[in-house]
Coordinates of C-alpha atoms in Angstrom, one line a residue:
X1 CA 62.2 134.7 -108.2
X2 CA 61.5 136.8 -111.2
X3 CA 64.2 137.1 -113.9
X4 CA 64.5 139.5 -116.9
X5 CA 62.7 138.2 -120.0
X6 CA 64.8 139.8 -122.7
X7 CA 64.5 137.7 -125.8
X8 CA 66.7 138.0 -128.9
X9 CA 64.2 136.0 -131.1
X10 CA 61.3 138.1 -132.2
X11 CA 59.0 135.1 -132.3
X12 CA 59.6 134.4 -128.7
X13 CA 58.1 137.8 -127.6
X14 CA 54.6 136.5 -127.6
X15 CA 52.5 137.2 -124.5
X16 CA 52.4 133.5 -123.7
X17 CA 56.2 133.2 -124.0
X18 CA 56.9 136.3 -122.0
X19 CA 54.5 135.2 -119.2
X20 CA 56.1 131.8 -119.0
X21 CA 59.6 133.1 -119.3
X22 CA 59.1 135.4 -116.3
X23 CA 59.9 132.2 -114.3
X24 CA 63.2 130.3 -114.4
X25 CA 62.0 127.3 -112.5
X26 CA 64.6 128.1 -109.9
X27 CA 62.4 128.7 -106.9
X28 CA 61.9 125.0 -106.1
X29 CA 63.4 124.1 -102.7
X30 CA 66.1 121.5 -103.3
X31 CA 67.5 119.6 -100.3
X32 CA 70.3 118.1 -102.3
X33 CA 72.8 120.7 -100.9
X34 CA 75.3 118.0 -100.4
X35 CA 75.4 116.9 -104.0
X36 CA 79.0 116.6 -105.2
X37 CA 80.7 115.5 -108.4
X38 CA 80.9 112.0 -106.9
X39 CA 77.2 112.1 -105.8
X40 CA 76.2 112.7 -109.5
X41 CA 77.2 109.1 -110.2
X42 CA 74.5 107.9 -107.8
X43 CA 71.5 110.1 -108.5
X44 CA 70.6 113.5 -110.0
X45 CA 69.2 116.3 -107.7
X46 CA 65.5 116.2 -106.8
X47 CA 65.0 119.3 -108.9
X48 CA 65.6 117.1 -112.0
X49 CA 63.1 114.6 -110.9
X50 CA 60.5 117.3 -110.3
X51 CA 61.1 118.7 -113.8
X52 CA 61.0 115.3 -115.5
X53 CA 57.7 114.5 -113.6
X54 CA 56.1 117.6 -114.9
X55 CA 57.2 117.1 -118.5
X56 CA 56.3 113.4 -118.7
X57 CA 52.7 114.1 -117.9
X58 CA 52.6 114.7 -121.7
X59 CA 53.8 111.1 -122.2
X60 CA 51.1 109.8 -119.7
X61 CA 48.4 111.6 -121.8
X62 CA 50.0 110.2 -125.0
X63 CA 49.5 106.7 -123.6
X64 CA 46.1 107.3 -122.1
X65 CA 44.5 108.9 -125.1
X66 CA 45.8 106.3 -127.5
X67 CA 44.8 103.4 -125.2
X68 CA 41.4 104.5 -123.9
X69 CA 39.6 104.3 -127.2
X70 CA 39.8 100.5 -127.3
X71 CA 37.6 100.3 -124.2
X72 CA 35.3 103.2 -125.2
X73 CA 34.7 102.0 -128.7
X74 CA 33.3 98.7 -127.4
X75 CA 30.4 100.7 -126.0
X76 CA 30.2 103.5 -128.6
X77 CA 29.9 101.2 -131.6
X78 CA 26.7 99.7 -130.2
X79 CA 25.2 102.9 -128.7
X80 CA 25.6 104.8 -132.0
X81 CA 25.4 101.7 -134.3
X82 CA 28.7 102.4 -136.0
X83 CA 30.0 100.3 -138.9
X84 CA 33.6 99.2 -139.2
X85 CA 34.7 102.2 -141.3
X86 CA 33.3 104.7 -138.8
X87 CA 35.1 102.9 -136.0
X88 CA 38.3 103.0 -138.0
X89 CA 37.9 106.8 -138.4
X90 CA 37.4 107.3 -134.7
X91 CA 40.6 105.3 -134.0
X92 CA 42.5 107.0 -136.9
X93 CA 41.4 110.5 -136.0
X94 CA 44.0 110.7 -133.3
X95 CA 46.7 109.3 -135.6
X96 CA 45.9 111.9 -138.3
X97 CA 46.0 114.7 -135.7
X98 CA 49.2 113.4 -134.3
X99 CA 50.9 113.5 -137.7
X100 CA 50.1 117.3 -138.0
X101 CA 50.9 118.0 -134.4
X102 CA 54.3 116.2 -134.6
X103 CA 55.3 118.1 -137.8
X104 CA 54.3 121.6 -136.8
X105 CA 55.3 121.5 -133.2
X106 CA 59.0 121.1 -134.3
X107 CA 58.9 124.5 -136.0
X108 CA 57.1 126.2 -133.1
X109 CA 59.4 124.6 -130.5
X110 CA 62.4 126.4 -132.1
X111 CA 60.6 129.7 -132.3
X112 CA 58.8 129.8 -128.9
X113 CA 60.8 127.2 -126.8
X114 CA 60.0 123.8 -125.3
X115 CA 58.0 125.2 -122.4
X116 CA 55.5 127.1 -124.5
X117 CA 54.8 124.0 -126.6
X118 CA 54.2 122.0 -123.4
X119 CA 51.8 124.7 -122.2
X120 CA 49.9 124.8 -125.5
X121 CA 49.7 121.0 -125.7
X122 CA 48.2 120.9 -122.1
X123 CA 45.5 123.3 -123.2
X124 CA 44.8 121.3 -126.4
X125 CA 44.6 118.1 -124.3
X126 CA 42.0 119.6 -122.1
X127 CA 40.0 121.0 -125.0
X128 CA 40.0 117.7 -126.8
X129 CA 38.9 115.9 -123.6
X130 CA 36.0 118.2 -123.2
X131 CA 34.9 117.9 -126.8
X132 CA 34.9 114.1 -126.6
X133 CA 33.2 114.0 -123.2
X134 CA 30.2 116.1 -124.3
X135 CA 30.0 114.9 -128.0
X136 CA 26.5 114.3 -129.1
X137 CA 27.2 113.2 -132.6
X138 CA 29.7 111.1 -134.5
X139 CA 31.3 114.0 -136.3
X140 CA 31.9 115.9 -133.1
X141 CA 33.5 112.9 -131.5
X142 CA 35.8 112.6 -134.6
X143 CA 36.7 116.3 -134.2
X144 CA 37.6 115.7 -130.5
X145 CA 39.8 112.8 -131.5
X146 CA 41.6 114.9 -134.0
X147 CA 42.1 117.8 -131.5
X148 CA 43.6 115.3 -129.0
X149 CA 45.8 113.9 -131.8
X150 CA 47.3 117.4 -132.3
X151 CA 48.3 117.4 -128.6
X152 CA 49.5 113.8 -128.7
X153 CA 51.8 114.6 -131.7
X154 CA 53.2 117.7 -130.1
X155 CA 53.9 115.8 -126.8
X156 CA 55.5 112.8 -128.5
X157 CA 57.9 115.2 -130.3
X158 CA 58.7 117.8 -127.6
X159 CA 58.8 115.6 -124.4
X160 CA 61.9 113.5 -125.3
X161 CA 63.8 116.5 -126.6
X162 CA 62.9 118.6 -123.6
X163 CA 64.0 116.0 -121.1
X164 CA 67.1 115.2 -123.1
X165 CA 68.2 118.9 -123.1
X166 CA 67.6 119.2 -119.3
X167 CA 69.0 115.9 -118.1
X168 CA 72.6 115.5 -116.9
X169 CA 74.4 113.3 -119.4
X170 CA 75.1 110.6 -116.9
X171 CA 71.3 110.1 -116.4
X172 CA 69.9 111.1 -119.8
X173 CA 69.1 107.6 -120.9
X174 CA 67.1 106.7 -117.8
X175 CA 65.4 110.1 -117.6
X176 CA 64.3 110.2 -121.2
X177 CA 63.1 106.6 -121.0
X178 CA 60.9 107.7 -118.1
X179 CA 58.7 109.3 -120.8
X180 CA 58.2 105.8 -122.3
X181 CA 57.3 104.5 -118.9
X182 CA 54.8 107.3 -118.6
X183 CA 53.3 106.3 -122.0
X184 CA 53.0 102.7 -121.0
X185 CA 51.6 103.7 -117.6
X186 CA 49.0 105.9 -119.4
X187 CA 48.0 102.9 -121.5
X188 CA 47.7 100.7 -118.4
X189 CA 45.6 103.4 -116.6
X190 CA 43.4 103.6 -119.7
X191 CA 42.7 99.9 -119.6
X192 CA 42.0 100.0 -115.9
X193 CA 39.6 102.9 -116.3
X194 CA 37.9 101.2 -119.3
X195 CA 37.5 98.0 -117.3
X196 CA 36.0 99.9 -114.3
X197 CA 33.6 101.9 -116.5
X198 CA 32.5 99.4 -119.1
X199 CA 29.1 98.6 -117.5
X200 CA 28.5 102.2 -116.2
X201 CA 25.9 104.4 -117.9
X202 CA 27.7 106.9 -120.2
X203 CA 30.9 105.2 -118.9
X204 CA 32.7 106.1 -122.2
X205 CA 32.2 109.8 -121.5
X206 CA 33.8 109.4 -118.1
X207 CA 36.7 107.6 -119.8
X208 CA 37.4 110.7 -121.9
X209 CA 36.7 113.1 -119.0
X210 CA 39.4 111.5 -116.9
X211 CA 42.0 112.6 -119.5
X212 CA 41.4 116.3 -118.6
X213 CA 42.9 116.0 -115.1
X214 CA 46.6 115.2 -115.9
X215 CA 47.0 118.3 -118.2
X216 CA 45.4 120.4 -115.5
X217 CA 48.1 119.2 -113.1
X218 CA 50.8 120.0 -115.7
X219 CA 49.5 123.5 -116.1
X220 CA 49.8 124.0 -112.3
X221 CA 53.5 122.8 -112.5
X222 CA 54.4 124.9 -115.4
X223 CA 55.4 128.2 -113.6
X224 CA 58.2 126.2 -111.9
X225 CA 59.3 124.4 -115.1
X226 CA 62.5 125.8 -116.6
X227 CA 63.2 126.4 -120.2
X228 CA 65.8 124.3 -121.9
X229 CA 69.3 125.8 -121.2
X230 CA 70.1 125.3 -124.9
X231 CA 67.1 127.4 -126.0
X232 CA 68.2 130.1 -123.5
X233 CA 71.7 130.1 -124.9
X234 CA 70.3 130.4 -128.4
X235 CA 68.4 133.5 -127.2
X236 CA 71.5 135.0 -125.7
X237 CA 70.4 134.5 -122.0
X238 CA 73.5 132.8 -120.7
X239 CA 73.0 133.8 -117.1
X240 CA 69.6 132.1 -116.9
X241 CA 71.0 129.1 -118.8
X242 CA 73.9 128.8 -116.3
X243 CA 71.5 129.1 -113.3
X244 CA 69.4 126.2 -114.7
X245 CA 72.5 124.1 -115.4
X246 CA 73.6 124.7 -111.8
X247 CA 70.3 123.3 -110.6
X248 CA 70.5 120.4 -113.0
X249 CA 73.9 119.3 -111.9
X250 CA 73.5 120.1 -108.1
X251 CA 74.6 123.0 -106.0
X252 CA 78.0 121.5 -105.0
X253 CA 79.2 120.7 -108.5
X254 CA 82.1 122.9 -109.3
X255 CA 81.7 126.0 -111.4
X256 CA 84.1 124.6 -114.0
X257 CA 81.7 121.7 -114.6
X258 CA 78.8 124.1 -115.3
X259 CA 81.0 126.4 -117.4
X260 CA 82.2 123.5 -119.4
X261 CA 78.7 122.4 -120.2
X262 CA 77.8 126.0 -121.2
X263 CA 80.9 126.3 -123.4
X264 CA 80.0 123.0 -125.0
X265 CA 76.6 124.4 -125.9
X266 CA 78.2 127.5 -127.3
X267 CA 80.7 125.5 -129.3
X268 CA 78.0 123.4 -130.8
X269 CA 76.1 126.5 -131.9
X270 CA 79.3 128.0 -133.5
X271 CA 79.8 124.9 -135.6
X272 CA 76.2 124.8 -137.0
X273 CA 74.0 127.3 -138.7
X274 CA 71.0 125.2 -139.7
X275 CA 67.9 127.3 -139.5
X276 CA 65.5 125.7 -142.0
X277 CA 64.2 122.3 -143.0
X278 CA 66.4 122.6 -146.1
X279 CA 69.4 122.3 -143.9
X280 CA 68.4 118.8 -142.9
X281 CA 69.6 117.7 -146.4
X282 CA 73.2 118.5 -145.4
X283 CA 75.2 115.3 -145.0
X284 CA 76.0 115.9 -141.3
X285 CA 72.3 116.3 -140.6
X286 CA 71.0 113.7 -143.1
X287 CA 72.7 110.8 -141.4
X288 CA 71.2 111.2 -138.0
X289 CA 67.8 112.1 -139.6
X290 CA 67.9 108.8 -141.5
X291 CA 68.7 106.9 -138.3
X292 CA 65.9 108.6 -136.3
X293 CA 63.3 108.1 -139.1
X294 CA 64.2 104.4 -139.7
X295 CA 64.0 103.6 -136.0
X296 CA 60.6 105.2 -135.7
X297 CA 59.5 103.4 -138.9
X298 CA 60.7 100.1 -137.4
X299 CA 58.8 100.8 -134.2
X300 CA 55.6 100.7 -136.1
X301 CA 56.4 98.2 -138.8
X302 CA 57.4 95.7 -136.1
X303 CA 53.7 95.0 -136.0
X304 CA 53.4 95.8 -132.2
X305 CA 50.0 97.4 -132.6
X306 CA 48.7 94.5 -134.8
X307 CA 49.9 92.0 -132.2
X308 CA 47.7 94.0 -129.7
X309 CA 44.8 93.7 -132.2
X310 CA 45.1 89.9 -132.0
X311 CA 45.3 89.7 -128.2
X312 CA 41.5 89.7 -127.7
X313 CA 41.1 86.9 -130.4
X314 CA 43.8 84.8 -128.6
X315 CA 42.0 85.3 -125.4
X316 CA 38.7 84.1 -126.9
X317 CA 40.5 81.0 -128.2
X318 CA 41.8 80.4 -124.6
X319 CA 38.2 80.4 -123.4
X320 CA 37.5 84.0 -122.4
X321 CA 34.9 85.7 -124.5
X322 CA 33.3 88.6 -122.4
X323 CA 34.3 92.2 -122.8
X324 CA 35.5 92.3 -119.2
X325 CA 37.8 89.3 -119.7
X326 CA 39.2 90.8 -122.9
X327 CA 40.0 94.0 -121.1
X328 CA 41.6 92.1 -118.3
X329 CA 43.9 90.4 -120.8
X330 CA 44.8 93.8 -122.3
X331 CA 45.6 94.9 -118.8
X332 CA 48.0 92.0 -118.4
X333 CA 49.7 92.9 -121.8
X334 CA 50.0 96.6 -120.8
X335 CA 51.4 95.6 -117.4
X336 CA 54.1 93.5 -119.2
X337 CA 54.9 96.4 -121.4
X338 CA 55.2 98.8 -118.4
X339 CA 57.2 96.3 -116.2
X340 CA 59.8 95.7 -119.0
X341 CA 60.0 99.4 -119.6
X342 CA 61.1 99.8 -115.9
X343 CA 63.7 97.1 -116.6
X344 CA 64.9 99.1 -119.6
X345 CA 65.2 102.3 -117.5
X346 CA 67.4 100.4 -114.9
X347 CA 69.9 99.2 -117.5
X348 CA 69.8 101.6 -120.5
X349 CA 72.7 103.9 -119.3
X350 CA 74.8 100.9 -118.3
X351 CA 74.0 98.5 -121.1
X352 CA 73.7 101.1 -123.8
X353 CA 71.2 102.0 -126.5
X354 CA 72.7 100.1 -129.4
X355 CA 73.0 96.8 -127.5
X356 CA 69.4 97.0 -126.2
X357 CA 68.2 97.6 -129.8
X358 CA 70.1 94.6 -131.1
X359 CA 68.7 92.3 -128.4
X360 CA 65.2 93.7 -128.8
X361 CA 65.2 93.2 -132.6
X362 CA 66.5 89.6 -132.3
X363 CA 64.0 88.7 -129.5
X364 CA 61.0 90.2 -131.4
X365 CA 61.9 88.3 -134.5
X366 CA 61.9 85.1 -132.6
X367 CA 58.6 86.1 -130.9
X368 CA 56.9 86.8 -134.2
X369 CA 58.1 83.6 -135.8
X370 CA 56.7 81.6 -132.9
X371 CA 53.4 83.6 -133.0
X372 CA 53.1 82.7 -136.7
X373 CA 53.7 79.0 -136.0
X374 CA 51.1 79.2 -133.1
X375 CA 48.5 80.5 -135.5
X376 CA 49.0 77.6 -137.9
X377 CA 47.9 75.3 -135.0
X378 CA 45.0 77.6 -134.2
X379 CA 43.8 78.9 -137.5
X380 CA 45.8 77.1 -140.2
X381 CA 47.3 78.8 -143.2
X382 CA 43.9 80.0 -144.3
X383 CA 42.9 83.3 -145.8
X384 CA 39.9 84.9 -144.0
X385 CA 38.1 85.6 -147.3
X386 CA 35.7 82.7 -147.5
X387 CA 32.4 83.3 -149.3
X388 CA 30.5 81.2 -146.8
X389 CA 31.3 80.4 -143.1
X390 CA 31.0 76.7 -143.7
X391 CA 34.3 76.8 -145.7
X392 CA 36.3 77.4 -142.4
X393 CA 37.5 74.0 -141.1
X394 CA 38.9 75.3 -137.8
X395 CA 37.2 77.1 -135.0
X396 CA 40.1 79.6 -134.8
X397 CA 39.7 80.6 -138.4
X398 CA 35.9 80.9 -137.9
X399 CA 36.4 83.1 -134.9
X400 CA 38.5 85.6 -136.9
X401 CA 35.7 86.2 -139.3
X402 CA 33.3 88.8 -137.9
X403 CA 30.3 87.2 -139.7
X404 CA 30.8 83.7 -138.4
X405 CA 30.5 81.7 -135.2
X406 CA 31.3 78.0 -134.3
X407 CA 28.9 75.3 -133.5
X408 CA 30.5 72.8 -131.1
X409 CA 27.7 70.2 -131.5
X410 CA 27.9 70.2 -135.3
X411 CA 31.6 70.8 -135.4
X412 CA 31.3 73.4 -138.1
X413 CA 31.3 77.2 -138.8
X414 CA 28.0 78.9 -139.5
X415 CA 26.8 82.5 -140.0
X416 CA 26.0 84.4 -136.8
X417 CA 22.5 85.0 -138.1
X418 CA 21.9 81.3 -138.6
X419 CA 18.9 79.8 -136.7
X420 CA 19.9 76.2 -137.5
X421 CA 22.2 75.9 -134.5
X422 CA 21.5 76.9 -130.9
X423 CA 25.0 76.7 -129.6
X424 CA 26.9 79.2 -131.9
X425 CA 29.8 80.7 -130.1
X426 CA 33.2 82.5 -130.7
X427 CA 34.7 80.5 -127.8
X428 CA 37.1 77.8 -129.0
X429 CA 38.3 76.4 -125.7
X430 CA 36.7 73.0 -126.2
X431 CA 38.8 72.1 -129.2
X432 CA 41.7 69.7 -129.9
X433 CA 44.8 69.5 -127.8
X434 CA 46.8 70.8 -130.8
X435 CA 44.7 73.9 -131.0
X436 CA 45.0 74.5 -127.3
X437 CA 48.7 74.0 -127.4
X438 CA 48.8 76.6 -130.2
X439 CA 46.8 79.0 -128.1
X440 CA 49.1 78.8 -125.2
X441 CA 52.1 79.1 -127.5
X442 CA 50.6 82.2 -129.0
X443 CA 50.0 83.7 -125.5
X444 CA 53.6 82.9 -124.4
X445 CA 55.2 84.2 -127.7
X446 CA 53.0 87.3 -127.5
X447 CA 54.1 88.2 -124.0
X448 CA 57.8 87.4 -124.9
X449 CA 57.4 89.7 -128.0
X450 CA 55.9 92.5 -125.9
X451 CA 58.6 92.2 -123.3
X452 CA 61.4 92.4 -125.8
X453 CA 59.7 95.3 -127.6
X454 CA 59.5 97.3 -124.3
X455 CA 63.1 96.6 -123.4
X456 CA 64.5 98.2 -126.6
X457 CA 62.4 99.2 -129.7
X458 CA 59.6 100.6 -127.6
X459 CA 61.8 103.3 -126.0
X460 CA 65.2 103.6 -127.6
X461 CA 64.0 105.4 -130.8
X462 CA 62.6 108.2 -128.7
X463 CA 65.8 108.4 -126.7
X464 CA 68.1 108.4 -129.7
X465 CA 65.9 110.9 -131.4
X466 CA 66.5 113.3 -128.5
X467 CA 70.3 112.9 -128.6
X468 CA 71.6 112.8 -132.2
X469 CA 70.6 116.1 -133.6
X470 CA 72.4 119.5 -133.4
X471 CA 70.7 122.2 -131.4
X472 CA 69.7 124.3 -134.4
X473 CA 67.8 121.5 -136.1
X474 CA 66.9 119.3 -133.2
X475 CA 63.2 120.3 -133.1
X476 CA 62.7 120.3 -136.8
X477 CA 64.4 116.9 -137.3
X478 CA 62.6 115.5 -134.3
X479 CA 59.2 116.6 -135.7
X480 CA 60.0 114.8 -139.0
X481 CA 61.0 111.6 -137.1
X482 CA 57.9 111.8 -135.0
X483 CA 55.7 112.4 -138.0
X484 CA 57.3 109.3 -139.6
X485 CA 56.2 107.3 -136.6
X486 CA 52.6 108.4 -136.9
X487 CA 52.4 108.0 -140.6
X488 CA 53.8 104.5 -140.2
X489 CA 51.2 103.9 -137.5
X490 CA 48.5 105.0 -139.9
X491 CA 49.8 102.8 -142.8
X492 CA 49.9 99.7 -140.6
X493 CA 46.4 100.3 -139.2
X494 CA 44.8 100.6 -142.7
X495 CA 46.8 97.7 -144.3
X496 CA 46.7 95.1 -141.5
X497 CA 43.3 93.6 -142.3
X498 CA 44.1 93.6 -146.0
X499 CA 47.3 91.7 -145.4
X500 CA 45.5 89.2 -143.1
X501 CA 43.0 88.6 -145.9
X502 CA 45.7 88.0 -148.6
X503 CA 48.7 86.4 -146.9
X504 CA 47.0 84.9 -143.7
X505 CA 47.6 85.8 -140.1
X506 CA 50.8 83.7 -139.9
X507 CA 52.1 85.3 -143.1
X508 CA 51.4 88.7 -141.7
X509 CA 53.5 88.0 -138.5
X510 CA 56.3 86.5 -140.6
X511 CA 56.3 89.6 -142.9
X512 CA 56.8 91.8 -139.8
X513 CA 59.6 89.5 -138.7
X514 CA 61.3 90.0 -142.1
X515 CA 61.0 93.7 -141.8
X516 CA 62.6 93.5 -138.4
X517 CA 65.5 91.5 -139.8
X518 CA 66.2 94.3 -142.2
X519 CA 66.0 96.7 -139.3
X520 CA 68.5 94.6 -137.3
X521 CA 71.0 94.9 -140.2
X522 CA 70.4 98.7 -140.3
X523 CA 70.9 99.1 -136.5
X524 CA 74.1 97.0 -136.6
X525 CA 75.7 99.2 -139.3
X526 CA 74.1 102.6 -138.8
X527 CA 73.2 103.2 -135.1
X528 CA 76.1 104.3 -132.9
X529 CA 76.3 104.1 -129.1
X530 CA 75.5 107.4 -127.5
X531 CA 75.6 106.6 -123.8
X532 CA 77.6 108.9 -121.6
X533 CA 78.1 111.5 -124.4
X534 CA 77.1 115.2 -124.1
X535 CA 74.5 116.2 -126.6
X536 CA 77.0 118.5 -128.3
X537 CA 79.4 115.5 -128.7
X538 CA 77.0 113.0 -130.2
X539 CA 76.9 114.8 -133.6
X540 CA 80.6 114.0 -134.0
X541 CA 79.7 110.4 -134.4
X542 CA 78.2 111.2 -137.8
X543 CA 81.0 113.3 -139.1
X544 CA 82.9 111.9 -142.1
X545 CA 82.1 109.1 -144.5
X546 CA 82.5 106.1 -142.2
X547 CA 79.7 104.1 -140.7
X548 CA 78.5 105.7 -137.4
X549 CA 78.7 102.4 -135.5
X550 CA 82.5 102.3 -135.9
X551 CA 82.9 105.5 -133.9
X552 CA 84.5 105.6 -130.5
X553 CA 81.8 105.2 -127.7
X554 CA 83.6 107.3 -125.1
X555 CA 83.2 111.1 -125.1
X556 CA 85.9 112.8 -127.3
X557 CA 88.7 114.3 -125.4
X558 CA 89.2 118.1 -125.6
X559 CA 92.5 119.6 -126.8
X560 CA 93.3 120.7 -123.2
X561 CA 92.9 117.2 -121.9
X562 CA 94.9 115.8 -124.8
X563 CA 97.8 118.1 -124.1
X564 CA 98.0 116.9 -120.5
X565 CA 98.0 113.3 -121.4
X566 CA 100.0 113.4 -124.6
X567 CA 103.2 112.5 -122.7
X568 CA 101.6 109.3 -121.5
X569 CA 100.3 108.2 -125.0
X570 CA 102.0 105.1 -126.4
X571 CA 102.2 103.6 -129.8
X572 CA 99.8 100.9 -128.7
X573 CA 96.7 103.1 -129.2
X574 CA 93.6 101.2 -130.1
X575 CA 91.6 101.8 -133.2
X576 CA 88.9 103.5 -131.1
X577 CA 91.5 105.9 -129.7
X578 CA 92.7 106.7 -133.2
X579 CA 89.1 107.4 -134.3
X580 CA 88.6 109.6 -131.2
X581 CA 91.7 111.7 -132.2
X582 CA 90.5 112.0 -135.7
X583 CA 87.2 113.3 -134.5
X584 CA 88.9 115.8 -132.2
X585 CA 90.9 117.1 -135.1
X586 CA 87.8 117.9 -137.2
X587 CA 87.7 121.6 -137.8
X588 CA 84.7 123.8 -137.8
X589 CA 85.0 124.4 -141.6
X590 CA 85.0 120.6 -142.2
X591 CA 81.8 120.1 -140.2
X592 CA 80.1 122.9 -142.0
X593 CA 81.3 121.6 -145.4
X594 CA 79.8 118.2 -144.5

């Protein structure tokens, strides 16, 4: 079905936008004809699942392209004789590209729409994959990583917002979290592909080539992918927005339900007029922006990526030293991450975002404390800055220094280039029971830490980011929060080794635990519960001078609903009900003043 493509925003009249907007995504056959208001409590229409599947391919690529480099680099560094700095630039190239992609995609997503950004990111993913696959030099490979980073940054910003704006409010938490499942699934696929191709000639090129297929699938889905109803309302295309909302909520949902959602979007747009990044400094926008940025900051400063860095070292201490074995261990960690993300999807709309975050923070703090204690048994409180390898008294500390190996027969640490010992190894499995106990404690605490990360902090920041901003600044604010995530990622990656050298491995993990403790306090006082709320109602939680967490969790009642129930209201109203009434009494002028 072809619909008129009359756009009120000049920037949306590009050839790409007009071509994509000639489709409404309404031609998909949907056999959920029996869907009713009561059915919506059980499951959304299949059309919604189709849409989410198409969009979350971006999340899959996000996970794959950030995960595949660990396996590819094992081969590339020997084939091209790369030093540690060159390896860091290959890894960091994607992060630098993602910072730029996350920032600028927010601006373009408002001008062109979510679907156009999805289309462009798919093209950039394919271009980056081809550049990396056929790279003949180090500089070309770096260029390919930066190009892929642009697409990763764009996808990490637009996918949660896109899904959040298309998902029925009853299922928004689970559907947005499916993007995180796609990210963890992409990482798991990357580890499996790396494991399968490690010993294959030019296997690293095939690892990169595989990443070109998912965006090709997304491009094929794109003609049937609808634009966000909120973007269409912003363009004055109410009929198209209503038709898409009808498909989202099911064909048997009453017209009043769809009209109510459409009116809610209009009401939100009448109460906000933010059109530039400067408007983010208004109080009503600054509070949610602070929440989104701090949550993204905590996701990286939790040390999750640095814990992943140590996973291979822990495996060596447990007695596995080959590249294949190390990759197998990474697969196990990635599988834990993915499995617990599935658990999060199943409970997030019932348990709530805020509670999951609090549980996640507390569990991760415990995991990091235990991980630090385990490394005392394995390595000791020793800085990896010795002038000579012989100064390391423990095999674990010796294994952490890239220049040293352990001699079991001499029971000492020696330089890898030493010819005095024939049994030099980085395998510490033959050492004392205390060190072995520390190794298994480290493994257990690492898995516990990853599991608690996946349940809350690994996915809730992306979900909350897609919910708490008003329509007019949602993309711009989301781009800043996404860039915060990637900048934090870059800071952690370039400071981790330095911190290990100066405050020891255990001290580094305990520092991350301390940062998470501060984050726990922030979440308790500043992060409200948003489950079950319409996107247009979530912003009410940040109106006024009170702390957001004190706001009523239930959706605010409308004046029409209040008038029909006023006769049944008693003097025993709870504090939450009083807060709800106060929110409903907030005028448009008060909101704009804030």
